[in-house]
Amino acid sequence: MFLLHEYDIFWAFLIISSIIPILLFRISGVLTPISEGPEKLSSYESGIEPMGDAWLQFRIRYYMFALVFVVFDVETVFLYPWAMSFDVLGVSVFIEAFIFVLIPIVGLVYAWRKGALEWS
């Protein structure tokens, strides 16, 4: 039978971990001085007077490069445990890891062929 009193520690942790961030945001909102002016609304460029508008549109190509980097970076993180225990796990895990690496590589080749990774 499902007994709620067995989960008292879980509920206490959930409530406390929910209340603390809310309380801290409320306190910081009350204690923070509010001053808006032209200096506050201007962009900061290493102490130099800003030139032009701060709201520039970037081309999607920059985000594509960042996304490809993140995909292969996360993949490397997942491959590391497999590499450390390769001798214990056997050939089936090698095939799984090969497929795991092959899927993003196929996506990379597809994006490359479509010209999505061209810089200019």
Coordinates of N, CA and C in Angstrom, one line a residue, residues 10-114:
F10 N 11.2 13.5 1.4 CA 11.1 14.0 0.0 C 10.3 15.3 0.0
W11 N 9.1 15.3 0.6 CA 8.2 16.5 0.5 C 8.9 17.7 1.2
A12 N 9.5 17.4 2.4 CA 10.2 18.5 3.1 C 11.3 19.1 2.2
F13 N 12.1 18.2 1.5 CA 13.2 18.7 0.6 C 12.6 19.5 -0.5
L14 N 11.5 19.0 -1.1 CA 10.8 19.7 -2.2 C 10.3 21.0 -1.8
I15 N 9.7 21.1 -0.7 CA 9.1 22.4 -0.2 C 10.2 23.4 0.1
I16 N 11.3 23.0 0.8 CA 12.4 23.9 1.2 C 13.1 24.3 -0.1
S17 N 13.4 23.4 -1.0 CA 14.1 23.8 -2.2 C 13.3 24.6 -3.1
S18 N 12.0 24.7 -3.0 CA 11.1 25.6 -3.8 C 11.0 26.9 -3.1
I19 N 11.0 27.0 -1.8 CA 10.8 28.2 -1.0 C 12.0 29.1 -1.0
I20 N 13.2 28.5 -0.9 CA 14.5 29.2 -0.8 C 14.7 30.1 -2.0
P21 N 14.6 29.6 -3.3 CA 14.9 30.5 -4.4 C 13.8 31.6 -4.5
I22 N 12.5 31.3 -4.2 CA 11.5 32.3 -4.3 C 11.7 33.4 -3.3
L23 N 12.1 33.0 -2.1 CA 12.4 33.9 -1.0 C 13.6 34.8 -1.3
L24 N 14.6 34.2 -1.9 CA 15.8 35.0 -2.3 C 15.5 36.0 -3.4
F25 N 14.7 35.6 -4.4 CA 14.4 36.5 -5.4 C 13.5 37.7 -4.9
R26 N 12.6 37.4 -3.9 CA 11.8 38.5 -3.3 C 12.7 39.4 -2.5
I27 N 13.6 38.9 -1.8 CA 14.4 39.7 -0.9 C 15.3 40.6 -1.8
S28 N 15.9 40.0 -2.9 CA 16.8 40.8 -3.8 C 15.9 41.9 -4.5
G29 N 14.7 41.6 -4.8 CA 13.8 42.6 -5.5 C 13.5 43.7 -4.6
V30 N 13.4 43.5 -3.3 CA 13.1 44.5 -2.3 C 14.3 45.4 -2.0
L31 N 15.5 44.7 -1.9 CA 16.7 45.4 -1.5 C 17.4 46.1 -2.6
T32 N 17.1 45.8 -3.9 CA 17.9 46.3 -5.0 C 17.4 47.8 -5.3
P33 N 18.4 48.7 -5.4 CA 18.0 50.0 -5.7 C 17.6 50.1 -7.2
I34 N 16.5 50.9 -7.4 CA 16.0 51.0 -8.8 C 16.4 52.4 -9.3
S35 N 17.2 52.4 -10.3 CA 17.6 53.7 -10.9 C 17.8 53.4 -12.4
E36 N 16.9 54.0 -13.2 CA 16.9 53.9 -14.6 C 17.3 55.3 -15.2
G37 N 18.2 55.2 -16.2 CA 18.6 56.4 -16.8 C 19.3 56.1 -18.1
P38 N 19.9 57.1 -18.8 CA 20.5 56.8 -20.0 C 21.8 56.0 -19.9
E39 N 22.5 56.1 -18.7 CA 23.7 55.3 -18.5 C 23.3 53.8 -18.2
K40 N 22.2 53.6 -17.6 CA 21.8 52.3 -17.2 C 21.3 51.5 -18.5
L41 N 20.7 52.3 -19.4 CA 20.1 51.6 -20.6 C 21.1 51.5 -21.7
S42 N 22.3 52.1 -21.6 CA 23.3 52.0 -22.7 C 24.0 50.7 -22.6
S43 N 24.6 50.2 -23.7 CA 25.4 49.0 -23.7 C 26.8 49.3 -23.2
Y44 N 27.4 48.3 -22.7 CA 28.7 48.5 -22.1 C 29.7 47.8 -23.1
E45 N 30.7 48.6 -23.5 CA 31.7 48.1 -24.4 C 33.1 48.3 -23.9
S46 N 33.5 47.7 -22.8 CA 34.8 47.8 -22.2 C 35.3 49.2 -21.8
G47 N 34.3 50.0 -21.4 CA 34.7 51.3 -21.0 C 34.7 52.3 -22.1
I48 N 34.5 51.9 -23.3 CA 34.5 52.8 -24.5 C 33.1 53.2 -24.8
E49 N 32.9 54.4 -25.3 CA 31.6 54.9 -25.6 C 31.0 53.9 -26.7
P50 N 29.8 53.5 -26.5 CA 29.2 52.6 -27.5 C 29.0 53.3 -28.9
M51 N 29.2 52.6 -29.9 CA 29.1 53.1 -31.3 C 28.0 52.3 -32.0
G52 N 26.9 53.0 -32.4 CA 25.8 52.4 -33.1 C 24.8 51.7 -32.1
D53 N 24.0 50.9 -32.7 CA 22.9 50.3 -31.9 C 23.4 49.0 -31.4
A54 N 23.0 48.6 -30.2 CA 23.4 47.4 -29.5 C 22.6 46.2 -30.1
W55 N 21.5 46.4 -30.7 CA 20.6 45.4 -31.2 C 21.0 45.1 -32.6
L56 N 21.9 44.1 -32.8 CA 22.3 43.7 -34.1 C 21.8 42.3 -34.4
Q57 N 21.4 42.1 -35.7 CA 21.0 40.7 -36.0 C 22.2 39.9 -36.5
F58 N 22.3 38.7 -36.0 CA 23.4 37.8 -36.4 C 22.8 36.8 -37.3
R59 N 23.6 36.4 -38.3 CA 23.2 35.4 -39.2 C 23.1 34.0 -38.5
I60 N 22.2 33.2 -39.1 CA 22.0 31.9 -38.5 C 23.2 31.0 -38.6
R61 N 24.1 31.3 -39.4 CA 25.3 30.5 -39.6 C 26.1 30.4 -38.3
Y62 N 26.2 31.4 -37.5 CA 26.9 31.4 -36.2 C 26.3 30.4 -35.3
Y63 N 25.0 30.4 -35.2 CA 24.3 29.5 -34.4 C 24.4 28.0 -34.9
M64 N 24.5 27.8 -36.2 CA 24.7 26.5 -36.7 C 26.0 25.9 -36.3
F65 N 27.1 26.8 -36.3 CA 28.4 26.3 -35.9 C 28.4 26.0 -34.4
A66 N 27.7 26.8 -33.6 CA 27.6 26.6 -32.2 C 26.9 25.3 -31.9
L67 N 25.8 25.1 -32.6 CA 25.0 23.8 -32.4 C 25.8 22.6 -32.8
V68 N 26.5 22.6 -33.8 CA 27.4 21.5 -34.2 C 28.4 21.2 -33.2
F69 N 29.0 22.3 -32.6 CA 30.0 22.1 -31.6 C 29.4 21.5 -30.4
V70 N 28.2 22.0 -29.9 CA 27.6 21.4 -28.7 C 27.2 19.9 -28.9
V71 N 26.7 19.6 -30.1 CA 26.4 18.2 -30.4 C 27.6 17.3 -30.2
F72 N 28.7 17.6 -30.9 CA 29.9 16.8 -30.8 C 30.5 16.8 -29.4
D73 N 30.4 18.0 -28.7 CA 31.0 18.1 -27.4 C 30.2 17.2 -26.4
V74 N 28.9 17.2 -26.5 CA 28.1 16.3 -25.6 C 28.3 14.8 -26.0
E75 N 28.5 14.6 -27.3 CA 28.7 13.2 -27.7 C 30.0 12.7 -27.1
T76 N 31.0 13.5 -27.0 CA 32.3 13.2 -26.5 C 32.2 12.8 -25.0
V77 N 31.4 13.6 -24.3 CA 31.1 13.3 -22.9 C 30.5 12.0 -22.7
F78 N 29.6 11.6 -23.5 CA 28.9 10.3 -23.4 C 29.8 9.1 -23.9
L79 N 30.8 9.4 -24.7 CA 31.7 8.3 -25.2 C 32.8 8.0 -24.2
Y80 N 33.1 8.9 -23.3 CA 34.2 8.7 -22.4 C 33.9 7.5 -21.5
P81 N 32.8 7.3 -20.9 CA 32.6 6.1 -20.0 C 32.7 4.8 -20.8
W82 N 32.2 4.9 -22.1 CA 32.3 3.7 -22.9 C 33.8 3.3 -23.2
A83 N 34.6 4.4 -23.4 CA 36.0 4.1 -23.7 C 36.7 3.6 -22.5
M84 N 36.3 4.0 -21.3 CA 37.0 3.5 -20.1 C 36.6 2.1 -19.7
S85 N 35.5 1.6 -20.2 CA 35.1 0.2 -19.9 C 34.9 -0.6 -21.1
F86 N 35.7 -0.3 -22.1 CA 35.5 -1.0 -23.4 C 35.9 -2.4 -23.3
D87 N 37.0 -2.7 -22.6 CA 37.5 -4.1 -22.5 C 36.5 -5.0 -21.7
V88 N 35.7 -4.4 -20.8 CA 34.8 -5.2 -20.0 C 33.5 -5.5 -20.8
L89 N 33.0 -4.5 -21.6 CA 31.7 -4.5 -22.1 C 31.6 -5.4 -23.4
G90 N 32.6 -5.4 -24.2 CA 32.6 -6.3 -25.4 C 32.3 -5.6 -26.7
V91 N 32.0 -6.4 -27.7 CA 31.8 -6.0 -29.1 C 30.5 -5.3 -29.3
S92 N 29.5 -5.8 -28.5 CA 28.1 -5.2 -28.7 C 28.1 -3.7 -28.4
V93 N 28.8 -3.3 -27.3 CA 28.9 -1.9 -26.9 C 29.7 -1.1 -28.0
F94 N 30.7 -1.8 -28.6 CA 31.5 -1.1 -29.6 C 30.5 -0.8 -30.8
I95 N 29.7 -1.7 -31.2 CA 28.8 -1.4 -32.3 C 27.8 -0.3 -31.9
E96 N 27.3 -0.3 -30.7 CA 26.4 0.7 -30.2 C 27.1 2.1 -30.2
A97 N 28.3 2.1 -29.8 CA 29.1 3.4 -29.8 C 29.3 3.8 -31.2
F98 N 29.6 2.9 -32.1 CA 29.8 3.2 -33.5 C 28.6 3.9 -34.1
I99 N 27.4 3.3 -33.8 CA 26.1 3.8 -34.3 C 25.9 5.2 -33.7
F100 N 26.2 5.3 -32.4 CA 26.0 6.6 -31.7 C 26.9 7.7 -32.3
V101 N 28.1 7.4 -32.8 CA 28.9 8.4 -33.4 C 28.5 8.6 -34.9
L102 N 28.0 7.5 -35.5 CA 27.7 7.6 -36.9 C 26.5 8.5 -37.2
I103 N 25.5 8.6 -36.3 CA 24.3 9.4 -36.5 C 24.6 10.9 -36.6
P104 N 25.4 11.5 -35.6 CA 25.7 12.9 -35.8 C 26.7 13.1 -37.0
I105 N 27.5 12.2 -37.3 CA 28.4 12.4 -38.5 C 27.6 12.4 -39.8
V106 N 26.5 11.6 -39.9 CA 25.7 11.6 -41.0 C 25.0 13.0 -41.1
G107 N 24.5 13.5 -39.9 CA 23.9 14.8 -39.9 C 24.9 15.9 -40.3
L108 N 26.1 15.8 -39.9 CA 27.1 16.8 -40.2 C 27.4 16.8 -41.7
V109 N 27.5 15.6 -42.3 CA 27.7 15.5 -43.8 C 26.5 16.0 -44.5
Y110 N 25.3 15.8 -44.1 CA 24.1 16.3 -44.7 C 24.1 17.8 -44.7
A111 N 24.4 18.4 -43.5 CA 24.5 19.9 -43.4 C 25.6 20.5 -44.2
W112 N 26.7 19.8 -44.3 CA 27.8 20.2 -45.1 C 27.5 20.3 -46.6
R113 N 26.8 19.2 -47.0 CA 26.4 19.1 -48.5 C 25.4 20.2 -48.8
K114 N 24.5 20.5 -47.9 CA 23.4 21.5 -48.1 C 24.0 22.9 -48.1

